[in-house]
């Protein structure tokens, strides 16, 4: 390339720049970056544990049962099915991009993914095991002992190590490269006009007051039913159950809108299956705004651009139990 | 390579031949060949369906729930957990290498994998849906409609197409290259002396009368408790339930011994968790032979060489439901 060519290229590049500039710094929503994996072996161990139903008392329920990575990191049920088909109290939030949340669970009672991971294992309505039994199961399996030794320097296996590994895997479950992210990074053609106008409206009416950041949510607790009360049979009190403060009643963690087209049904009670209805409810109850059909359709079109790259890995193969492994208890008589 | 080199190579090859000769033709057990996939897109569709819990009424149970490909194609439970946690009547057989069975189910009531696949979907104790509903669910999902149209030439979606796709996927679930297969193909070092002597004993005492062929079983129905009655609380009558003949009572399909180290607990009632105990029971009840500890250990060592290459594919991502999709019914009130 000679000087003239370089100059011409430079000028052309400058002319093109506005259309391809990174919008991220100007917007309340920022693109998701691909996961930076510093310890792939720990992630691999965490993936096995995530898929291992032997962490439940029945031997049937794994993390993936209710946070199904084939289905947007959810079970697509209003509330989950737990041990002996018990009905869970609240909608299972997606595990995708959950590392970006300010805290875990709808009421934020766990500080981070590691603190969350231990909860369902010992919850009698969910996996119905306990940390002692779960660790005893893993200790009885030579391949797990070897993996824990390689990752943590000893074969002891503690629940702290178990949840560290699961959290390390979950931290990789981010969904970059949604069409919206491509647009944020400057590719004008990544979104249609309707989708762009839906995003403009989303900001204009105030959705971004709560739904902001890379996960488009997950960064604050907000009252469900701010302008108008939310009608539900679900008894969850939200943040008040953690803080004991009356002011925190119905304060829930703002859910992420990433992959929202995959994570139906919506809200903490899972009462709404249709994204259009969910948008309508949010606009009315949180913003006091009745959207017309066109406005609703534009915002829904925008929301559908938030589906990013889904988990992309091989189904883990689990090491077999041994005669020493505590047996699962799927039914009372066994 | 010149003529002299060719001759020398030829002579050396001939000299080496005895040690590396293929034993397969001389043995009652033959190696498993890798799957020949003629229609990878159909297999991919079948894989999605295999992992899709929306084929169950609850939206929670998929083929993979009870034939878990992370766990030797089984659920590693005595009997399976079905809709609303109902207890299944019999141990879930492995789906691995199931294409080699003379028929499907323990009693052989389905002729092949395609005929089998429709059963659990409509069994009220298993997935508890029905074929009409299952097809209605799939028809409501544009990505499935497109996949079926591409594979079958139309968007109609029939249960026949559904089971064809699932069977096509299941036919790929073979487990080649077990250490025993390497040995069969002539690699003397693939098995230890104990393992080889275990195989010799396995043949000598007559196990291969029933456990033969590439799947080391699956080729005949045999009476459970031939010399001595098998004690069980399980009411299954075996083949008699299909034929109505009294002579077929307790006649069950001989299970494959491939991956037997992964497919515990054993027998049609899943009553035995320990491979050593299962070997002892079989030798006594079927062959009238009490094995001593050394004999038992040798046969167990041989059986552990039958673990082949496990499923090696990416977790499928499922297309989302739409507002038209019939909703799952996990609980009566929903």
XYZ file of C-alpha atoms in Angstrom:
668
model
C 0.000 0.000 0.000
C 1.506 3.367 -1.009
C 1.040 6.676 0.710
C -1.872 7.754 -1.496
C -3.681 4.488 -0.906
C -3.107 4.766 2.818
C -4.469 8.275 2.881
C -7.521 7.341 0.862
C -8.137 4.337 3.086
C -7.708 6.532 6.139
C -10.181 9.080 4.870
C -12.689 6.409 3.925
C -12.285 4.778 7.305
C -12.902 8.107 9.039
C -15.971 8.697 6.933
C -17.289 5.281 7.792
C -16.482 5.575 11.464
C -19.719 7.158 12.711
C -21.802 4.285 11.396
C -19.569 1.670 13.029
C -18.586 3.466 16.211
C -19.029 1.617 19.482
C -22.265 2.914 20.996
C -21.640 1.089 24.232
C -20.300 4.058 26.164
C -23.345 6.181 25.373
C -25.993 3.651 26.271
C -27.510 2.382 29.538
C -27.025 -1.146 28.219
C -23.558 -2.471 27.540
C -22.520 -5.487 25.470
C -21.724 -8.810 27.105
C -18.141 -9.953 26.771
C -17.313 -13.624 26.186
C -16.340 -15.500 29.337
C -12.678 -15.302 30.319
C -11.847 -18.788 31.542
C -8.761 -18.800 33.724
C -9.171 -22.307 35.111
C -10.786 -24.586 32.506
C -10.302 -27.748 34.576
C -12.219 -26.209 37.481
C -14.959 -25.194 35.052
C -15.087 -28.744 33.705
C -15.463 -30.145 37.225
C -18.179 -27.593 37.942
C -19.987 -28.614 34.772
C -20.031 -32.251 35.871
C -21.389 -31.270 39.282
C -23.995 -29.018 37.648
C -25.301 -31.995 35.671
C -24.948 -34.584 38.449
C -28.305 -35.658 39.944
C -26.487 -37.479 42.731
C -26.270 -34.129 44.513
C -29.984 -34.673 45.195
C -31.334 -37.243 47.627
C -33.439 -38.919 44.947
C -30.581 -39.174 42.465
C -32.915 -37.570 39.911
C -32.591 -33.782 40.217
C -29.525 -31.821 39.180
C -28.871 -28.083 38.909
C -29.673 -28.510 35.221
C -33.157 -29.880 36.008
C -34.469 -26.434 36.940
C -31.818 -24.277 35.262
C -31.817 -26.237 32.015
C -29.065 -25.044 29.714
C -30.954 -26.383 26.700
C -33.796 -24.009 27.605
C -32.355 -20.602 28.388
C -31.066 -21.702 31.790
C -34.615 -22.134 33.130
C -37.225 -24.901 33.338
C -39.872 -22.857 31.513
C -42.341 -23.661 34.291
C -44.139 -21.174 36.551
C -42.502 -22.705 39.612
C -40.117 -25.628 39.726
C -40.624 -29.301 40.466
C -38.619 -30.438 43.479
C -37.986 -33.661 45.388
C -41.050 -35.942 45.280
C -42.672 -33.485 42.847
C -43.028 -30.775 45.463
C -44.027 -27.412 44.022
C -41.391 -24.729 44.359
C -42.320 -21.377 45.862
C -41.103 -19.102 43.088
C -40.074 -19.032 39.432
C -36.570 -20.375 38.794
C -34.457 -17.501 37.482
C -32.138 -18.126 34.566
C -28.554 -19.055 35.358
C -27.428 -17.391 32.119
C -25.488 -14.198 32.893
C -26.377 -14.662 36.574
C -22.803 -13.756 37.492
C -23.739 -10.149 36.672
C -26.456 -9.977 39.350
C -25.814 -7.893 42.455
C -26.972 -10.912 44.472
C -28.653 -14.289 43.821
C -32.249 -15.515 44.264
C -35.219 -13.190 43.702
C -34.797 -11.820 47.212
C -31.008 -11.553 46.983
C -30.445 -13.759 50.024
C -27.229 -15.192 48.544
C -24.373 -12.810 47.917
C -23.019 -14.594 44.871
C -23.154 -17.731 42.727
C -21.037 -19.694 45.170
C -23.330 -18.831 48.066
C -26.356 -19.699 45.926
C -25.120 -23.086 44.741
C -25.304 -24.706 48.145
C -28.912 -23.691 48.753
C -30.945 -25.989 46.505
C -28.819 -29.035 47.413
C -30.026 -28.927 51.019
C -33.460 -27.397 50.459
C -35.977 -30.151 51.370
C -38.336 -28.878 48.658
C -35.679 -28.878 45.973
C -32.821 -31.401 45.869
C -33.543 -32.520 49.446
C -30.038 -33.698 50.236
C -27.692 -32.072 52.715
C -24.124 -30.900 52.409
C -22.727 -33.806 54.412
C -24.459 -36.392 52.257
C -23.656 -34.615 48.992
C -19.967 -34.498 49.877
C -20.055 -38.137 51.030
C -21.430 -39.141 47.619
C -18.655 -37.301 45.790
C -15.942 -38.672 48.091
C -17.011 -42.219 47.252
C -16.227 -41.743 43.567
C -12.528 -42.064 42.636
C -12.736 -39.852 39.533
C -14.255 -37.022 41.574
C -11.610 -37.475 44.294
C -8.911 -37.161 41.642
C -10.537 -34.082 40.103
C -10.916 -32.309 43.431
C -7.344 -33.199 44.359
C -6.072 -31.789 41.076
C -8.115 -28.593 41.452
C -7.828 -27.950 45.191
C -4.670 -29.791 46.198
C -6.350 -32.397 48.370
C -8.924 -35.169 48.201
C -10.907 -33.991 51.199
C -13.786 -32.557 49.136
C -15.732 -29.927 51.040
C -19.023 -28.255 50.198
C -17.022 -25.057 49.827
C -15.010 -26.693 47.042
C -18.177 -28.076 45.462
C -19.867 -24.685 45.296
C -16.635 -23.023 44.155
C -16.502 -25.393 41.189
C -20.186 -24.996 40.323
C -19.864 -21.203 40.507
C -16.764 -21.302 38.292
C -18.799 -23.151 35.665
C -21.761 -20.810 36.034
C -19.520 -17.797 35.532
C -18.832 -19.076 32.021
C -22.566 -19.087 31.227
C -22.684 -15.687 29.589
C -24.439 -15.079 26.277
C -22.471 -12.605 24.155
C -23.074 -11.521 20.590
C -26.826 -10.966 20.681
C -27.996 -8.939 17.706
C -28.496 -6.044 20.079
C -24.845 -6.287 21.132
C -23.758 -6.273 17.517
C -25.760 -3.096 17.057
C -24.328 -1.625 20.262
C -20.878 -2.263 18.862
C -21.721 -0.262 15.784
C -23.334 -2.612 13.267
C -26.359 -0.600 12.160
C -27.737 -3.460 10.114
C -27.915 -5.774 13.113
C -31.309 -4.350 14.124
C -34.353 -3.535 12.027
C -35.931 -0.099 12.227
C -38.737 -1.498 14.361
C -36.256 -3.024 16.792
C -34.254 0.197 17.024
C -37.406 2.217 17.608
C -38.456 -0.309 20.247
C -35.182 0.279 22.048
C -35.652 4.050 21.788
C -39.118 3.697 23.325
C -37.761 1.320 25.990
C -35.417 4.100 27.111
C -37.920 6.902 26.616
C -40.619 5.496 28.871
C -38.122 4.645 31.600
C -37.583 0.885 31.455
C -33.853 1.505 31.730
C -34.316 2.953 35.202
C -34.240 -0.672 36.354
C -33.166 -2.642 33.296
C -29.660 -1.409 32.600
C -26.098 -2.674 32.507
C -24.777 -5.664 30.570
C -27.481 -8.004 31.886
C -30.221 -5.359 31.389
C -31.280 -5.900 34.980
C -29.899 -7.713 37.997
C -28.323 -4.562 39.442
C -30.970 -3.439 41.962
C -33.981 -4.444 44.008
C -37.228 -2.777 42.980
C -40.809 -2.929 44.109
C -43.021 -5.245 42.043
C -46.138 -3.106 41.561
C -44.757 0.400 41.978
C -47.603 2.466 40.542
C -50.272 -0.201 40.674
C -50.287 -3.342 42.847
C -49.335 -6.653 41.246
C -52.094 -9.244 41.619
C -50.744 -12.685 42.461
C -51.493 -15.755 44.544
C -47.778 -16.184 45.184
C -47.010 -15.460 48.843
C -43.388 -14.351 48.287
C -42.599 -11.121 50.118
C -39.341 -10.431 48.333
C -36.479 -8.623 50.016
C -38.453 -8.194 53.263
C -37.939 -11.885 53.945
C -34.212 -11.193 54.140
C -34.059 -7.782 55.827
C -37.196 -8.035 57.968
C -38.044 -4.468 56.962
C -41.594 -3.643 55.997
C -40.270 -1.197 53.422
C -38.740 -4.143 51.564
C -42.044 -5.932 50.985
C -42.430 -6.913 47.310
C -38.941 -5.650 46.593
C -37.455 -8.195 44.178
C -34.225 -8.322 42.305
C -34.795 -6.881 38.856
C -34.467 -9.864 36.507
C -32.165 -9.793 33.508
C -33.787 -9.243 30.133
C -31.025 -11.082 28.332
C -32.493 -14.101 26.491
C -35.939 -13.033 27.630
C -37.495 -14.764 24.606
C -36.273 -18.062 26.092
C -37.001 -17.571 29.791
C -40.807 -17.600 29.902
C -42.987 -17.690 31.931
C -42.300 -14.268 33.430
C -42.154 -12.546 36.841
C -41.382 -14.090 40.215
C -44.618 -16.088 40.111
C -44.206 -17.177 36.503
C -47.756 -16.075 35.805
C -47.251 -14.585 32.335
C -46.250 -16.722 29.375
C -46.552 -14.122 26.669
C -43.805 -11.529 26.330
C -46.276 -9.006 24.977
C -48.458 -9.365 28.084
C -45.432 -9.104 30.356
C -44.389 -5.852 28.668
C -47.912 -4.506 29.063
C -47.986 -5.369 32.777
C -44.583 -3.834 33.432
C -45.430 -0.576 31.621
C -48.693 -0.183 33.533
C -47.609 -1.298 37.001
C -44.086 0.086 37.118
C -44.360 3.126 34.861
C -48.072 3.997 34.850
C -48.106 3.810 31.099
C -50.608 2.055 28.870
C -48.789 1.040 25.705
C -50.724 0.860 22.462
C -50.353 -2.170 20.227
C -47.662 -0.604 18.084
C -45.602 0.506 21.073
C -45.924 -2.924 22.654
C -44.892 -4.647 19.430
C -41.852 -2.392 19.062
C -40.606 -3.126 22.565
C -41.215 -6.854 22.135
C -39.282 -6.728 18.861
C -36.395 -5.050 20.679
C -36.480 -7.598 23.513
C -36.218 -10.462 21.037
C -32.867 -9.082 19.867
C -31.419 -9.842 23.313
C -31.016 -13.575 22.733
C -27.285 -14.217 22.732
C -25.034 -17.172 22.109
C -26.348 -20.102 24.100
C -24.148 -22.558 26.032
C -21.845 -24.295 23.600
C -20.179 -27.335 25.147
C -20.264 -31.086 25.152
C -22.642 -32.986 27.365
C -20.544 -33.947 30.388
C -20.040 -37.628 31.127
C -20.314 -38.401 34.841
C -18.048 -40.810 36.698
C -19.892 -43.910 37.965
C -20.777 -44.535 41.586
C -19.077 -47.299 43.555
C -20.362 -49.827 46.078
C -19.373 -47.258 48.743
C -21.555 -44.508 47.263
C -24.615 -43.714 49.405
C -27.557 -44.892 47.366
C -30.164 -42.496 46.056
C -33.534 -42.538 47.777
C -36.072 -41.928 45.038
C -38.921 -43.662 46.851
C -39.604 -44.400 50.510
C -39.332 -48.184 50.078
C -35.932 -48.131 48.420
C 9.535 -47.591 -1.351
C 11.513 -49.941 -3.627
C 10.888 -53.600 -4.213
C 13.292 -54.790 -1.503
C 11.712 -52.493 1.074
C 8.268 -53.671 0.082
C 9.269 -57.277 0.456
C 10.898 -56.702 3.832
C 7.863 -54.777 5.028
C 5.606 -57.514 3.771
C 7.582 -60.188 5.580
C 7.701 -58.182 8.793
C 3.976 -57.542 8.561
C 3.316 -61.256 8.123
C 5.516 -62.093 11.086
C 3.685 -59.587 13.230
C 0.263 -60.690 12.062
C -0.464 -63.399 14.652
C -0.129 -61.000 17.575
C -2.344 -58.361 15.967
C -4.802 -60.581 14.140
C -8.464 -59.746 14.463
C -9.879 -62.163 17.015
C -13.405 -61.075 16.246
C -14.257 -63.903 13.918
C -13.269 -66.555 16.460
C -15.110 -65.104 19.436
C -18.743 -65.091 20.551
C -18.396 -61.353 21.154
C -17.707 -59.001 18.259
C -16.421 -55.422 18.370
C -18.779 -52.474 18.087
C -18.350 -50.348 15.006
C -18.694 -46.558 15.162
C -22.082 -45.252 14.090
C -22.512 -44.673 10.360
C -24.534 -41.475 10.164
C -26.249 -41.135 6.795
C -28.582 -38.278 7.739
C -26.911 -35.996 10.305
C -29.698 -33.393 10.203
C -32.274 -36.030 11.126
C -30.007 -37.171 13.960
C -29.712 -33.576 15.165
C -33.508 -33.195 15.192
C -33.821 -36.483 17.054
C -31.289 -35.277 19.608
C -33.331 -32.157 20.293
C -36.479 -34.235 20.715
C -34.627 -36.668 22.994
C -33.706 -33.785 25.297
C -37.017 -31.915 25.032
C -39.142 -32.182 28.217
C -42.076 -30.638 26.381
C -42.834 -34.122 25.063
C -44.077 -34.789 28.613
C -47.264 -33.331 30.025
C -45.428 -31.707 32.930
C -42.774 -30.106 30.746
C -40.188 -31.655 33.059
C -39.402 -35.169 31.824
C -37.512 -35.918 28.624
C -36.166 -39.172 27.193
C -32.855 -38.128 28.741
C -34.398 -37.984 32.240
C -34.493 -41.783 32.519
C -32.000 -42.682 29.799
C -29.432 -40.095 30.845
C -26.572 -39.914 28.383
C -24.299 -38.484 31.067
C -24.842 -41.694 33.048
C -24.485 -44.663 30.732
C -27.877 -44.075 29.140
C -29.712 -44.957 32.361
C -30.969 -43.132 35.461
C -29.001 -45.322 37.862
C -32.160 -45.901 39.890
C -33.868 -49.253 40.594
C -37.011 -48.070 38.826
C -37.616 -44.721 37.201
C -39.376 -41.599 38.399
C -42.321 -40.675 36.182
C -44.953 -37.951 35.991
C -45.854 -36.646 39.461
C -43.054 -38.826 40.875
C -44.840 -42.064 40.113
C -42.665 -45.120 40.541
C -41.936 -46.983 37.339
C -42.590 -50.721 37.177
C -39.171 -51.859 35.983
C -35.533 -50.803 35.677
C -34.857 -48.435 32.767
C -32.578 -50.233 30.331
C -29.703 -48.343 28.793
C -30.274 -46.680 25.452
C -26.593 -47.178 24.584
C -26.231 -49.800 21.853
C -29.970 -50.465 22.118
C -30.176 -50.553 18.323
C -28.512 -53.982 18.540
C -31.346 -55.521 20.588
C -33.666 -58.014 18.920
C -36.553 -55.967 20.340
C -37.072 -53.141 22.840
C -38.252 -53.083 26.489
C -37.446 -55.927 28.887
C -40.370 -57.914 27.501
C -39.620 -57.072 23.883
C -43.032 -55.558 23.276
C -41.636 -52.995 20.825
C -40.051 -54.292 17.652
C -37.458 -51.554 17.352
C -36.292 -48.170 18.609
C -38.914 -46.314 16.583
C -41.708 -48.423 18.039
C -40.252 -47.939 21.525
C -39.904 -44.166 21.366
C -43.624 -43.480 21.281
C -44.362 -45.559 24.379
C -43.068 -43.444 27.256
C -44.520 -40.239 25.763
C -48.075 -41.505 26.219
C -47.539 -43.745 29.258
C -49.456 -42.067 32.131
C -46.810 -43.275 34.596
C -43.922 -41.909 32.546
C -44.185 -38.762 30.424
C -47.983 -38.750 30.716
C -48.632 -36.883 27.490
C -50.274 -38.337 24.404
C -49.231 -38.382 20.789
C -51.776 -35.756 19.756
C -50.622 -33.318 22.421
C -46.923 -33.983 21.843
C -47.288 -33.294 18.132
C -49.398 -30.194 18.846
C -46.584 -28.841 21.030
C -44.004 -29.373 18.289
C -46.246 -27.897 15.588
C -46.558 -24.682 17.587
C -42.803 -24.051 17.415
C -41.557 -22.520 14.132
C -38.027 -23.932 14.401
C -39.389 -27.452 14.816
C -41.782 -26.936 11.895
C -38.847 -25.880 9.737
C -36.726 -28.842 10.864
C -39.473 -31.372 10.177
C -40.183 -29.789 6.814
C -36.499 -29.980 5.885
C -36.225 -33.603 7.005
C -39.586 -35.000 5.901
C -40.684 -32.678 3.123
C -43.682 -31.200 4.916
C -44.571 -29.259 8.064
C -47.333 -31.596 9.125
C -45.334 -33.244 11.919
C -46.651 -36.676 12.805
C -45.796 -38.937 15.717
C -44.323 -41.285 13.138
C -41.872 -38.568 12.121
C -41.126 -37.777 15.758
C -40.251 -41.365 16.608
C -38.324 -41.771 13.342
C -36.115 -38.832 14.335
C -35.628 -40.013 17.921
C -34.725 -43.503 16.693
C -32.264 -42.054 14.173
C -30.517 -40.270 17.034
C -30.587 -43.352 19.255
C -29.020 -45.430 16.488
C -25.935 -43.227 16.802
C -25.625 -44.062 20.508
C -23.153 -46.884 20.133
C -20.041 -47.163 22.289
C -17.103 -48.436 20.232
C -13.480 -48.788 21.223
C -13.853 -50.362 24.657
C -10.597 -51.886 25.858
C -12.135 -55.281 25.219
C -12.779 -54.299 21.595
C -9.189 -53.170 21.223
C -8.134 -56.586 22.477
C -10.614 -58.322 20.164
C -9.039 -56.451 17.285
C -5.660 -57.847 18.202
C -4.085 -55.493 20.724
C -2.823 -57.952 23.351
C -1.831 -55.167 25.732
C -5.343 -53.752 25.892
C -6.328 -56.262 28.611
C -4.468 -57.369 31.713
C -3.917 -61.037 32.395
C -6.678 -60.983 34.998
C -9.115 -59.438 32.523
C -8.212 -61.974 29.835
C -8.598 -64.844 32.253
C -11.926 -63.382 33.350
C -13.097 -63.459 29.756
C -11.884 -67.045 29.393
C -13.856 -68.017 32.489
C -16.886 -66.042 31.246
C -16.921 -68.265 28.163
C -15.984 -71.440 29.990
C -18.849 -71.382 32.471
C -21.372 -70.545 29.771
C -22.196 -66.848 30.162
C -21.848 -66.480 26.403
C -24.827 -68.772 25.864
C -26.918 -65.638 26.421
C -24.387 -62.800 26.418
C -22.955 -62.854 22.913
C -22.793 -60.666 19.826
C -21.602 -57.061 19.617
C -23.818 -55.909 22.502
C -22.969 -59.001 24.586
C -26.649 -59.632 25.061
C -29.852 -58.251 23.604
C -30.190 -61.102 21.104
C -32.602 -63.441 22.900
C -35.192 -63.809 25.634
C -34.137 -66.021 28.521
C -35.690 -67.115 31.755
C -34.621 -65.093 34.786
C -33.935 -67.819 37.351
C -33.228 -70.798 35.139
C -31.656 -73.190 37.656
C -32.817 -71.471 40.814
C -35.750 -69.041 41.144
C -34.993 -65.303 41.290
C -36.385 -63.728 44.458
C -37.966 -60.336 43.815
C -40.887 -58.177 44.855
C -41.173 -56.901 41.297
C -44.385 -58.227 39.696
C -43.088 -58.135 36.106
C -43.872 -61.362 34.257
C -41.603 -60.700 31.300
C -42.366 -61.995 27.841
C -45.579 -63.703 29.018
C -47.182 -60.264 29.254
C -46.735 -59.947 25.495
C -47.387 -63.479 24.278
C -49.886 -64.612 26.902
C -48.053 -67.930 27.080
C -47.344 -69.429 30.454
C -44.048 -70.761 29.117
C -42.898 -67.160 28.683
C -43.221 -66.257 32.367
C -40.029 -64.608 33.641
C -38.589 -64.652 30.142
C -36.802 -61.306 29.768
C -34.656 -59.871 27.051
C -31.029 -60.576 27.920
C -29.561 -57.158 28.749
C -26.423 -55.886 27.066
C -23.239 -56.076 29.133
C -21.694 -53.165 27.257
C -20.932 -50.319 29.713
C -22.139 -52.535 32.538
C -19.912 -50.636 34.994
C -22.076 -47.565 34.312
C -25.567 -49.083 34.199
C -26.143 -50.129 37.818
C -28.366 -51.103 39.558
C -28.780 -54.455 37.812
C -31.534 -56.816 36.625
C -35.085 -55.955 35.628
C -35.927 -54.956 39.200
C -32.714 -52.968 39.731
C -32.188 -54.812 43.009
C -28.418 -55.273 42.827
C -26.047 -52.307 42.923
C -22.792 -54.176 43.088
C -21.428 -55.778 39.947
C -19.755 -58.494 41.974
C -23.074 -59.471 43.548
C -24.809 -59.414 40.181
C -22.188 -61.778 38.759
C -22.618 -64.090 41.731
C -26.410 -64.184 41.304
C -26.204 -64.841 37.574
C -23.691 -67.669 37.975
C -25.801 -69.382 40.639
C -29.296 -68.847 39.207
C -28.618 -69.217 35.506
C -25.663 -71.603 35.480
C -25.865 -73.414 38.811
C -22.333 -72.387 39.596
C -20.983 -70.916 42.816
C -18.021 -68.723 41.914
C -15.209 -68.331 44.398
C -13.856 -64.876 45.159
C -11.059 -65.108 42.632
C -13.349 -66.274 39.855
C -15.836 -63.550 40.650
C -13.104 -60.894 40.666
C -11.779 -62.068 37.312
C -15.174 -61.884 35.631
C -15.852 -58.469 37.162
C -12.460 -57.286 35.902
C -13.393 -58.485 32.410
C -16.801 -56.803 32.560
C -15.190 -53.485 33.437
C -13.288 -53.573 30.129
C -16.611 -53.287 28.283
C -17.013 -49.549 28.876
C -16.747 -47.926 25.458
C -16.679 -44.402 24.123
C -19.546 -42.495 25.671
C -21.794 -40.045 23.801
C -19.678 -37.218 22.479
C -21.788 -34.293 21.297
C -22.816 -30.809 22.245
C -25.729 -30.205 24.546
C -28.619 -29.438 22.195
C -30.278 -26.037 22.438
C -34.060 -26.255 22.181
C -36.212 -23.814 20.236
C -38.491 -21.734 22.469
C -42.235 -22.227 22.803
C -44.659 -19.639 21.449
C -47.907 -18.213 22.797
C -49.633 -20.968 20.768
C -47.732 -23.780 22.479
C -49.932 -25.856 24.794
C -48.665 -25.084 28.276
C -47.059 -27.730 30.433
C -49.125 -29.017 33.339
C -46.647 -29.644 36.143
C -49.195 -29.216 38.935
C -52.982 -29.540 39.053
C -53.540 -25.846 39.749
C -51.495 -24.575 36.845
